[in-house]
CSV table of C-alpha atoms and ligand atoms in Angstrom, one decimal:
chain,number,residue,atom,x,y,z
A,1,UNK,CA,208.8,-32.4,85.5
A,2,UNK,CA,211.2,-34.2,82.8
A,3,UNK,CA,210.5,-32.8,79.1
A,4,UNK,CA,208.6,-34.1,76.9
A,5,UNK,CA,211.2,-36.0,75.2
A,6,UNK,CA,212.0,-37.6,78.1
A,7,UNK,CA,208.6,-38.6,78.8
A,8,UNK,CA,208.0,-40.3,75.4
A,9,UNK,CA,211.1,-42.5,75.9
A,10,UNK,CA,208.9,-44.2,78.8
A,11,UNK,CA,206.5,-45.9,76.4
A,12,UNK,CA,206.8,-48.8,74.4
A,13,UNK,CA,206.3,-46.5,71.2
A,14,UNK,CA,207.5,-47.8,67.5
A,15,UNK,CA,209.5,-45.0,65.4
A,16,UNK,CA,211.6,-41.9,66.8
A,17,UNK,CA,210.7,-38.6,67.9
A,18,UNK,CA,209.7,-35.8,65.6
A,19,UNK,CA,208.2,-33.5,67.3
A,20,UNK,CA,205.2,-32.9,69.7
A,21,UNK,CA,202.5,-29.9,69.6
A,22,UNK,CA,199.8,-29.0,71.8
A,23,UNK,CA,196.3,-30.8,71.0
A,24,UNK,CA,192.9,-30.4,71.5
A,25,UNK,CA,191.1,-27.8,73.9
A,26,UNK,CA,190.2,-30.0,76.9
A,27,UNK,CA,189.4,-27.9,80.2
A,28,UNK,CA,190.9,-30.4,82.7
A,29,UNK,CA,194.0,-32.9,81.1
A,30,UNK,CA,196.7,-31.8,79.2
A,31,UNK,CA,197.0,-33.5,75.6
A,32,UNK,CA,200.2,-33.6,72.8
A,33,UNK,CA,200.5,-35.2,69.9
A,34,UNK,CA,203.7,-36.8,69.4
A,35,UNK,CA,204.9,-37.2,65.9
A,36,UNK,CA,207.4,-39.7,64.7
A,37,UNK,CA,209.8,-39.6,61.9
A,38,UNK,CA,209.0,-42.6,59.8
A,39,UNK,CA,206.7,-43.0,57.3
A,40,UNK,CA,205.4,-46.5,58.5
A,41,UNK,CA,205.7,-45.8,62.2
A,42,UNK,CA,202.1,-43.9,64.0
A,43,UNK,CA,202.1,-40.9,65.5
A,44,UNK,CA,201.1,-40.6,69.1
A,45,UNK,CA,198.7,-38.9,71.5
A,46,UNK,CA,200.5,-38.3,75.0
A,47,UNK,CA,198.4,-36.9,77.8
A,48,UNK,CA,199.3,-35.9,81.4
A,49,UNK,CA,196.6,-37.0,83.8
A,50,UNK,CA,195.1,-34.2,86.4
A,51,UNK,CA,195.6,-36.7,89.0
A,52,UNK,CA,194.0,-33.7,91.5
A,53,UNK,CA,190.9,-34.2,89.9
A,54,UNK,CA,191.3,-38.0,88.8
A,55,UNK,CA,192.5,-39.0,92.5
A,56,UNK,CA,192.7,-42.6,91.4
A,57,UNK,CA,194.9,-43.0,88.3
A,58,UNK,CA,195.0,-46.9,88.5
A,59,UNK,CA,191.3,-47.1,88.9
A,60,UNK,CA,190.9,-44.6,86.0
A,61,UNK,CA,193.0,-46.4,83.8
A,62,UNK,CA,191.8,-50.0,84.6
A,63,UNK,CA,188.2,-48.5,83.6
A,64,UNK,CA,189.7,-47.5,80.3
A,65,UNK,CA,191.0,-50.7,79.6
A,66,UNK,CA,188.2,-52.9,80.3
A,67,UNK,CA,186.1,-49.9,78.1
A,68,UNK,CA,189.0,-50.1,75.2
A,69,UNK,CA,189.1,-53.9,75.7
A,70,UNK,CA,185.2,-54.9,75.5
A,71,UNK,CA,184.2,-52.3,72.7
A,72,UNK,CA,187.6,-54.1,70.5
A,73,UNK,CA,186.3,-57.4,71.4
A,74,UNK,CA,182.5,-56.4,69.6
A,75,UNK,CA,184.2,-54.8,66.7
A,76,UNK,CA,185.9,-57.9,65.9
A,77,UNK,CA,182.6,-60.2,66.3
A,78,UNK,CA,181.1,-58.2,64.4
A,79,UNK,CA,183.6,-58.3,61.5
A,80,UNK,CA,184.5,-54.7,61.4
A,81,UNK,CA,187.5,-53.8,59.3
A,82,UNK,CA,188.7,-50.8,60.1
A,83,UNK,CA,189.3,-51.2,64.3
A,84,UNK,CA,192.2,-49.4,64.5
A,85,UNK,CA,190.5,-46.4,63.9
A,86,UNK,CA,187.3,-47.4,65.9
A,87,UNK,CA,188.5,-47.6,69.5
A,88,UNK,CA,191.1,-46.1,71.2
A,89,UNK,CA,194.2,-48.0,71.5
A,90,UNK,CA,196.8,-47.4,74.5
A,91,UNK,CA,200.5,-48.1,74.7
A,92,UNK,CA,202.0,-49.3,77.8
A,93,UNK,CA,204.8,-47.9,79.7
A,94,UNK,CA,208.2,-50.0,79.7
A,95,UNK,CA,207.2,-51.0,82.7
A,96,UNK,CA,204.4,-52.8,81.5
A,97,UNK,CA,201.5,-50.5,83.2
A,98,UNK,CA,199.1,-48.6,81.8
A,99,UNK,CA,200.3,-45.0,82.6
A,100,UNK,CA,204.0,-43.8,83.6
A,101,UNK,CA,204.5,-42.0,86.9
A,102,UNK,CA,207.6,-39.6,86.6
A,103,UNK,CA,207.3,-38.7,90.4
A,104,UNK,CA,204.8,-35.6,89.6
A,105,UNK,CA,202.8,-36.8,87.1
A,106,UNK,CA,200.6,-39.6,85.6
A,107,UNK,CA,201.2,-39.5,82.0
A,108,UNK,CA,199.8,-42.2,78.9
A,109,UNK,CA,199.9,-42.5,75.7
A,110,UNK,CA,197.8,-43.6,72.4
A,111,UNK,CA,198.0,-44.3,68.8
A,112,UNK,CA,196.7,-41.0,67.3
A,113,UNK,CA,194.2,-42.0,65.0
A,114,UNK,CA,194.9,-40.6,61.3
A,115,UNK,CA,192.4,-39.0,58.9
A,116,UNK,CA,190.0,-38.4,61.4
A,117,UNK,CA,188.7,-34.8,62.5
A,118,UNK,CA,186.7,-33.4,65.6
A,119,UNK,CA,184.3,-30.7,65.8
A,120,UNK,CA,183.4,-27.9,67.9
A,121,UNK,CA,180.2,-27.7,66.0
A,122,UNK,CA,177.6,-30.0,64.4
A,123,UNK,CA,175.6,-30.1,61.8
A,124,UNK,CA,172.0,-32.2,62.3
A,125,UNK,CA,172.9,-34.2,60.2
A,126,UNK,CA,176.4,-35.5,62.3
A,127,UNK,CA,174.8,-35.1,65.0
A,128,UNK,CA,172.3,-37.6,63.9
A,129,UNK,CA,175.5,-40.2,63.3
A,130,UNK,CA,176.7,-38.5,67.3
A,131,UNK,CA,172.9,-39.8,68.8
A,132,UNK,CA,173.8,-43.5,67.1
A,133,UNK,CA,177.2,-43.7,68.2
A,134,UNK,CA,176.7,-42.8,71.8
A,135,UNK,CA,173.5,-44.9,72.0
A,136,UNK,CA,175.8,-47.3,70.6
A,137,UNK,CA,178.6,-46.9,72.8
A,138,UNK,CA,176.6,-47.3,75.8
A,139,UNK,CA,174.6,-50.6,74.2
A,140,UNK,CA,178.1,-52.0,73.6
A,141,UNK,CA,179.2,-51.2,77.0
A,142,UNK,CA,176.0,-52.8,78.4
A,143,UNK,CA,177.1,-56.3,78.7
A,144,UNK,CA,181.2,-55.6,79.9
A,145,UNK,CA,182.1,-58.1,83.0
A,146,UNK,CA,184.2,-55.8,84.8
A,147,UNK,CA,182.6,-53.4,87.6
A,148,UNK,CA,183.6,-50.2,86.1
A,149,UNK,CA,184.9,-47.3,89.3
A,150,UNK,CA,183.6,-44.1,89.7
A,151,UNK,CA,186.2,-42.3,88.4
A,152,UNK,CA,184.7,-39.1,90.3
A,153,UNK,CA,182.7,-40.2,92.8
A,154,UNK,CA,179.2,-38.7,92.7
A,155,UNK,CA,180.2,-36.9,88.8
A,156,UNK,CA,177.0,-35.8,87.8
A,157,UNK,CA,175.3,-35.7,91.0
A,158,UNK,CA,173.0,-32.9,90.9
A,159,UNK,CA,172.6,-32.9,94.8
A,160,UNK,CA,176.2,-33.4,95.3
A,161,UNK,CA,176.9,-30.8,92.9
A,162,UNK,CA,174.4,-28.2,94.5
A,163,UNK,CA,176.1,-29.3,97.9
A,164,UNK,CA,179.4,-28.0,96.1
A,165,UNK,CA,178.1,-24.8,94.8
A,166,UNK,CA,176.6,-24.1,98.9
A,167,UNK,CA,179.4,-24.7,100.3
A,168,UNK,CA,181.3,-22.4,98.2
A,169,UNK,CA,178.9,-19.8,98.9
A,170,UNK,CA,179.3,-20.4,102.8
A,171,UNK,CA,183.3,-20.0,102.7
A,172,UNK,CA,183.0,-17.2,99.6
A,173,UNK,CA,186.7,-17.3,99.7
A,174,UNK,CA,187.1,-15.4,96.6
A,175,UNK,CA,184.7,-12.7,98.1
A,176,UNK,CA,182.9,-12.9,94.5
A,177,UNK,CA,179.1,-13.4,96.2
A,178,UNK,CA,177.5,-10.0,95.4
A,179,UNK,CA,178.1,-9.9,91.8
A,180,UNK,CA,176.9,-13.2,91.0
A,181,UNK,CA,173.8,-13.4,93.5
A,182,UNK,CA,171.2,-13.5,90.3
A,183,UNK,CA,172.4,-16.7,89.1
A,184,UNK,CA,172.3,-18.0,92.6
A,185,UNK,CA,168.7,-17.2,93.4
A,186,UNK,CA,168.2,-18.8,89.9
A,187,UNK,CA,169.6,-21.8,90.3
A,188,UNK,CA,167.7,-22.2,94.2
A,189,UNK,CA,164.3,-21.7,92.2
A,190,UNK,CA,164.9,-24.6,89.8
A,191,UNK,CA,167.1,-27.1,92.2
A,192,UNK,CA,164.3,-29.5,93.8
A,193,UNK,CA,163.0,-29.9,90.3
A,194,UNK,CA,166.1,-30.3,88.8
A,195,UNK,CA,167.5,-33.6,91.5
A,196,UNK,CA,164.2,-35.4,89.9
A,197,UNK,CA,167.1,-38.2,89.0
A,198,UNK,CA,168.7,-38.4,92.1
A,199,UNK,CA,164.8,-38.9,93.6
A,200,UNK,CA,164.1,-41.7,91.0
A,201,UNK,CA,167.0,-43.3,91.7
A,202,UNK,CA,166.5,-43.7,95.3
A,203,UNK,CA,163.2,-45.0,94.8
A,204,UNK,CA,164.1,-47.7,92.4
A,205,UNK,CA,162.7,-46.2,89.2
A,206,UNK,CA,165.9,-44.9,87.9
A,207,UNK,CA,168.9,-47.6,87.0
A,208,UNK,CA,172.6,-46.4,86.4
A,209,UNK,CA,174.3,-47.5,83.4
A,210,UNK,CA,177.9,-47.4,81.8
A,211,UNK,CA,177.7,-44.1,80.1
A,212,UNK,CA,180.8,-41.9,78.9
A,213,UNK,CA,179.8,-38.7,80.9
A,214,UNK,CA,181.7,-36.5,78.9
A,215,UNK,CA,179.7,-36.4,75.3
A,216,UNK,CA,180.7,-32.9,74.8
A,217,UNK,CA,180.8,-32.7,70.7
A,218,UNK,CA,184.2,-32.3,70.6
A,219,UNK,CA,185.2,-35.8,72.1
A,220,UNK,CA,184.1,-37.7,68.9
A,221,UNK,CA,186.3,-38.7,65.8
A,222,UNK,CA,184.3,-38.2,62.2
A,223,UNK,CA,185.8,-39.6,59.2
A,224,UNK,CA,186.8,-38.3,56.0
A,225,UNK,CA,182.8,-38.6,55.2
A,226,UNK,CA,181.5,-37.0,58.3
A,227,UNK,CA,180.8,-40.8,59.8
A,228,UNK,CA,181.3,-41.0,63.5
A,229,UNK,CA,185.1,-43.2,64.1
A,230,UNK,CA,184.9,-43.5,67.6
A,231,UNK,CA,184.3,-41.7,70.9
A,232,UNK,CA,187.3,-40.2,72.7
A,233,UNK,CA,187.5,-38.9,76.4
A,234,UNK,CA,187.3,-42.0,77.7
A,235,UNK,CA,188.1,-40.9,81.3
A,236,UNK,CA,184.8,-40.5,82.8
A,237,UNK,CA,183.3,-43.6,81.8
A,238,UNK,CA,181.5,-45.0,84.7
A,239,UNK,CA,178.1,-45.9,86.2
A,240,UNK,CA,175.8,-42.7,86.1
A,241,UNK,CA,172.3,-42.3,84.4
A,242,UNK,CA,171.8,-41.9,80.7
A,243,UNK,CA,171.2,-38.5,80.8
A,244,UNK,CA,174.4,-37.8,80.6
A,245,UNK,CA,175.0,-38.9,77.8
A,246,UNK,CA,171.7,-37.7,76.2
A,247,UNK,CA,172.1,-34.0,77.7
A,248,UNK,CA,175.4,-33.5,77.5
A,249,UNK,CA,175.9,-34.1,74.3
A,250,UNK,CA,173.0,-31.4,73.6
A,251,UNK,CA,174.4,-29.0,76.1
A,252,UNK,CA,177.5,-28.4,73.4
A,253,UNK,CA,176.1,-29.5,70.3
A,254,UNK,CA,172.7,-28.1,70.3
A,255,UNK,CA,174.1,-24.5,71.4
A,256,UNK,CA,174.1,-22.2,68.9
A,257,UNK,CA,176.7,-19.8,70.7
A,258,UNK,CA,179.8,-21.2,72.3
A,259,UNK,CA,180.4,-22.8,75.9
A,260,UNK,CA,181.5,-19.3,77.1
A,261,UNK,CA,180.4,-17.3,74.5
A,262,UNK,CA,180.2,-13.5,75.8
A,263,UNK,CA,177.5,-12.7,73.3
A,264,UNK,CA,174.3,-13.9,74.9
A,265,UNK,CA,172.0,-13.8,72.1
A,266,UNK,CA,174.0,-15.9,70.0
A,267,UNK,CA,173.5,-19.1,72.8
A,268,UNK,CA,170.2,-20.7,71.9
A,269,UNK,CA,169.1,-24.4,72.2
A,270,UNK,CA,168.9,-25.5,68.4
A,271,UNK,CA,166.0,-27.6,68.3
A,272,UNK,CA,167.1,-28.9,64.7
A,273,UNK,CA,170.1,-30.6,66.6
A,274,UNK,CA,167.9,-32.1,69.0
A,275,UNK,CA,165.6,-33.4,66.7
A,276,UNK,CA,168.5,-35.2,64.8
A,277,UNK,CA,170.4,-36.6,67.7
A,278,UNK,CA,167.3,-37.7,69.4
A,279,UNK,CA,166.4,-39.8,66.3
A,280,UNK,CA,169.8,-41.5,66.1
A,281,UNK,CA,170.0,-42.1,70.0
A,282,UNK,CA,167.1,-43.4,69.7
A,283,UNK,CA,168.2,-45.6,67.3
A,284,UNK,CA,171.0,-47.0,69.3
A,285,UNK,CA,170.1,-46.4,72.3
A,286,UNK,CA,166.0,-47.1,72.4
A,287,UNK,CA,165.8,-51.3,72.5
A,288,UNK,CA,167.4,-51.1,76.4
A,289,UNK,CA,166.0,-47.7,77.5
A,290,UNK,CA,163.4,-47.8,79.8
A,291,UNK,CA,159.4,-46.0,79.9
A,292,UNK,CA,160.8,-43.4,82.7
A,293,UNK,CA,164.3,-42.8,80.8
A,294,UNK,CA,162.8,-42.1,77.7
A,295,UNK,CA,160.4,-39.7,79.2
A,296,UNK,CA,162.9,-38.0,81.4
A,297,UNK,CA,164.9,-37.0,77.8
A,298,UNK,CA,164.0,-33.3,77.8
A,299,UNK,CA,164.4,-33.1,81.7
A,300,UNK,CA,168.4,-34.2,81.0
A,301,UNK,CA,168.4,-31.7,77.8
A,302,UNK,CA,167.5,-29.0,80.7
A,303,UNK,CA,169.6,-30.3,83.4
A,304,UNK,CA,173.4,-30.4,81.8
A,305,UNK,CA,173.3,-26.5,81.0
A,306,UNK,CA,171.8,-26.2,84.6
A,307,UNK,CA,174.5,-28.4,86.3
A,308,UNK,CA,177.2,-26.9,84.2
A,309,UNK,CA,176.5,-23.6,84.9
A,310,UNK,CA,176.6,-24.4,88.9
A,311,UNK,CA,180.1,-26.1,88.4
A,312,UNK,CA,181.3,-23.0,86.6
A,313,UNK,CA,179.9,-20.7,89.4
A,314,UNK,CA,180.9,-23.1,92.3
A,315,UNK,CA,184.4,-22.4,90.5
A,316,UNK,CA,184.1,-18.8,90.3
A,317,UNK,CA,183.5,-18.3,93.7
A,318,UNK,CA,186.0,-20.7,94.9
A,319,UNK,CA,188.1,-18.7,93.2
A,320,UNK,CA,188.7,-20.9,89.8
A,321,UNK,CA,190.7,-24.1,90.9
A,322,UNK,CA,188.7,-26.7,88.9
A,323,UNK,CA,188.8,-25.4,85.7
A,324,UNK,CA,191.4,-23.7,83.4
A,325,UNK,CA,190.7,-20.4,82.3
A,326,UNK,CA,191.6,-18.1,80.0
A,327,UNK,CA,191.5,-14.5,81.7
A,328,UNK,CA,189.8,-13.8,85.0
A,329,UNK,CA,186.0,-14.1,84.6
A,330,UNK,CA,186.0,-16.5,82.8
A,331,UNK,CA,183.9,-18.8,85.2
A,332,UNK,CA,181.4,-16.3,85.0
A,333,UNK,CA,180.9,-15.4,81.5
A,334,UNK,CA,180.7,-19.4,81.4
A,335,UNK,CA,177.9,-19.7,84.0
A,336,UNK,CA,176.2,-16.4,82.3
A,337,UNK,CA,176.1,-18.6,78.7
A,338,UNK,CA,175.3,-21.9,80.5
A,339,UNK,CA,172.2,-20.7,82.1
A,340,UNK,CA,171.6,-18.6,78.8
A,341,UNK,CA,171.4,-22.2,77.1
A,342,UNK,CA,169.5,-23.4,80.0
A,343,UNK,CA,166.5,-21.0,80.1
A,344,UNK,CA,166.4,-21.5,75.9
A,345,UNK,CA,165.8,-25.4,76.7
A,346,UNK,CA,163.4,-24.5,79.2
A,347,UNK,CA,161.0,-22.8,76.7
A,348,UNK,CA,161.5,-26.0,74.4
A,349,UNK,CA,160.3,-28.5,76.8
A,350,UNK,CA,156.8,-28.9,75.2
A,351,UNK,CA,158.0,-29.3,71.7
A,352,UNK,CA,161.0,-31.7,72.9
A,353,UNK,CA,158.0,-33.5,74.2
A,354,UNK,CA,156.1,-34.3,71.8
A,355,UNK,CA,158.7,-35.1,69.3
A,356,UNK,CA,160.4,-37.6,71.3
A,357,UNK,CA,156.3,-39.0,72.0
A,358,UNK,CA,156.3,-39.3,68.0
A,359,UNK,CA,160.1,-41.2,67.6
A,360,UNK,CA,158.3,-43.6,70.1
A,361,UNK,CA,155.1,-44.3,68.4
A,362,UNK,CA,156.6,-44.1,65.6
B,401,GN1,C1,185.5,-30.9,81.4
B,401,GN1,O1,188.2,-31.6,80.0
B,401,GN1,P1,186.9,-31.6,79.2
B,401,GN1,O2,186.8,-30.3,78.5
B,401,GN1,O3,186.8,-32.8,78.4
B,401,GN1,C2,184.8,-31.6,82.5
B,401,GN1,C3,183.3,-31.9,82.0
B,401,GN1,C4,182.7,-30.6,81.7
B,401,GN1,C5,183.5,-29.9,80.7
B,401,GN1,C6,182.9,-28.5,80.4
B,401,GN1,C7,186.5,-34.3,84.4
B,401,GN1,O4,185.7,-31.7,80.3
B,401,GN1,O5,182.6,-32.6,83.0
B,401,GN1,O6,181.4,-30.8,81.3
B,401,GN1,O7,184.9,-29.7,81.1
B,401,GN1,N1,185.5,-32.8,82.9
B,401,GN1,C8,185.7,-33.1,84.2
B,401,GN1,O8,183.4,-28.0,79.2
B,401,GN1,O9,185.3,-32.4,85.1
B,402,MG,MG1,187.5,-33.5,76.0
């Protein structure tokens, strides 16, 4: 791999090199910003593409321009002033393309976007301004021409994703099965229930829609006033059903303990947070969303913990190839917090219920 420096010199950038620093806490890409020297020139956000899990870096990236492309294009109808800030904005290579290849790896670049902060935690009130900005984002994206690719086919497939988690358990190549059978004979219980979309779908009840599929708080830009910039992350943006949005959004920001927190007690489902972001989804979201979507909104609050925590076993017991870690059960004490969070959002489903009964009425 050339060094960063190296790398940089491959985009069309404006200024020269400061320096470059480690960003973000992203479980799959790897993410720099790049500062520059001058005053009037931006810094940069450089990020190296895991091209083993995004297998299609052209298709990836032609998704992110048409995204980038269509949600400018409404901003500027609509007047707005400040774009620059409100949608990501990608530098080409000096080739021209969209990414650079440097014979290992798929790298691109952005404009960082200044003044702007993102959270690992939310208050109800952001996460009110979170629920309007992704119903937003995926009412601007309703209308975009291209045919957006699945940039992981089969993403938040729940059958696909239990079909992952048996498999693993068939080859138990890490020989991790006996410590983690609970969790297995927990998911089982709960997985016909939880492929309700997949069923829907197939029967024609359930559309797909351009959705970000990666709402995880910390992909969203606040302002100096705590006003939502824009959404960031825009790799996974593809056809898939709104509850991913909607649920995964909760899965991070309605969690009173962390991802992987090792204290169980402290993960709960904050209803106060759902409350708020289900108004402002709502909001954006609610002129385009259907009778069964709407009513299916605390089944998707429910199934993101559940399908997280079977992506962080299936890794465990494959031995941890899919996701970074930080020491060796990590995967675990993940999947142990995820279905924590889960059985909290069980026990909520009445009262998620009836509130979201009362936004519709109104
Ligand atoms: C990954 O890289 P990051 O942290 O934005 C993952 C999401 C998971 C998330 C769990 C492409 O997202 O689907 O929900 O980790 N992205 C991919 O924290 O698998
Ligand atoms: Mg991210």
């Amino acid at each position: 791999m050339q060094n960063l420096s190296g790398i940089i010199g491959n985009f069309k950038i404006t200024g020269t090199l400061a320096e470059t620093m480690p960003l973000g806490a992203g479980l799959i890409n790897d993410t720099y910003k790049v500062k520059t020297k001058e005053e009037n020139a931006p810094d940069y956000v450089l990020q190296r593409i895991n091209h083993n899990i995004f297998r299609d870096v052209e298709g990836l990236q032609n998704n992110i321009n048409a995204v980038t492309r269509h949600i400018r294009l409404k901003l500027e109808e609509s007047g707005e002033k400040d774009i620059d800030r409100k949608v990501l904005h990608f530098i080409p290579a000096m080739d021209g393309k969209t990414y650079y290849f440097d014979g290992e790896n798929y790298w691109r670049m952005m404009v960082f976007i200044p003044n702007a902060k993102t959270y690992e935690t939310v208050n109800p009130e952001y996460s009110y301004f979170a629920g309007k900005a992704f119903g937003d984002f995926q009412a601007k994206l309703a209308d975009i021409p291209e045919k957006l690719e699945e940039t992981i086919p089969d993403f938040h497939n729940m059958e696909f994703r239990l079909k992952q988690l048996r498999d693993a358990i068939a080859e138990n190549k890490a020989n991790r099965l006996d410590e983690v059978k609970y969790y297995i004979d927990e998911i089982e219980k709960r997985a016909d229930e939880m492929c309700k979309a997949e069923r829907l779908y197939r029967d024609g009840k359930l559309p797909k829609r351009i959705c970000h599929c990666d709402t995880k708080v910390n992909n969203m830009m606040f302002d100096e006033n705590g006003e939502v910039l824009c959404v960031i992350d825009l790799d996974t943006v593809m056809p898939s059903f709104i509850f991913s949005d909607f649920g995964d959004f909760l899965r991070t920001g309605a969690n009173t303990g962390d991802e992987d927190d090792k204290d169980l007690e402290r993960v709960n489902f904050n209803m106060d947070i759902f409350r708020a972001f289900t108004k402002g989804y709502l909001e954006g979201a609610g002129p385009f969303l259907t009778p069964v979507e709407t009513e299916n909104l605390p089944y998707a609050a429910a199934l993101f913990p559940y399908m997280q925590c079977v992506r962080f076993l299936t890794d465990y017991i494959n031995g941890d190839i899919y996701y970074k870690i930080k020491y060796p059960d990590h995967n675990l004490v993940r999947t142990k917090a995820q279905f924590k969070l889960l059985q909290s959002a069980e026990e909520n489903q009445a009262d998620m219920k009836s509130f979201i009964d009362s936004c519709v009425k109104g």
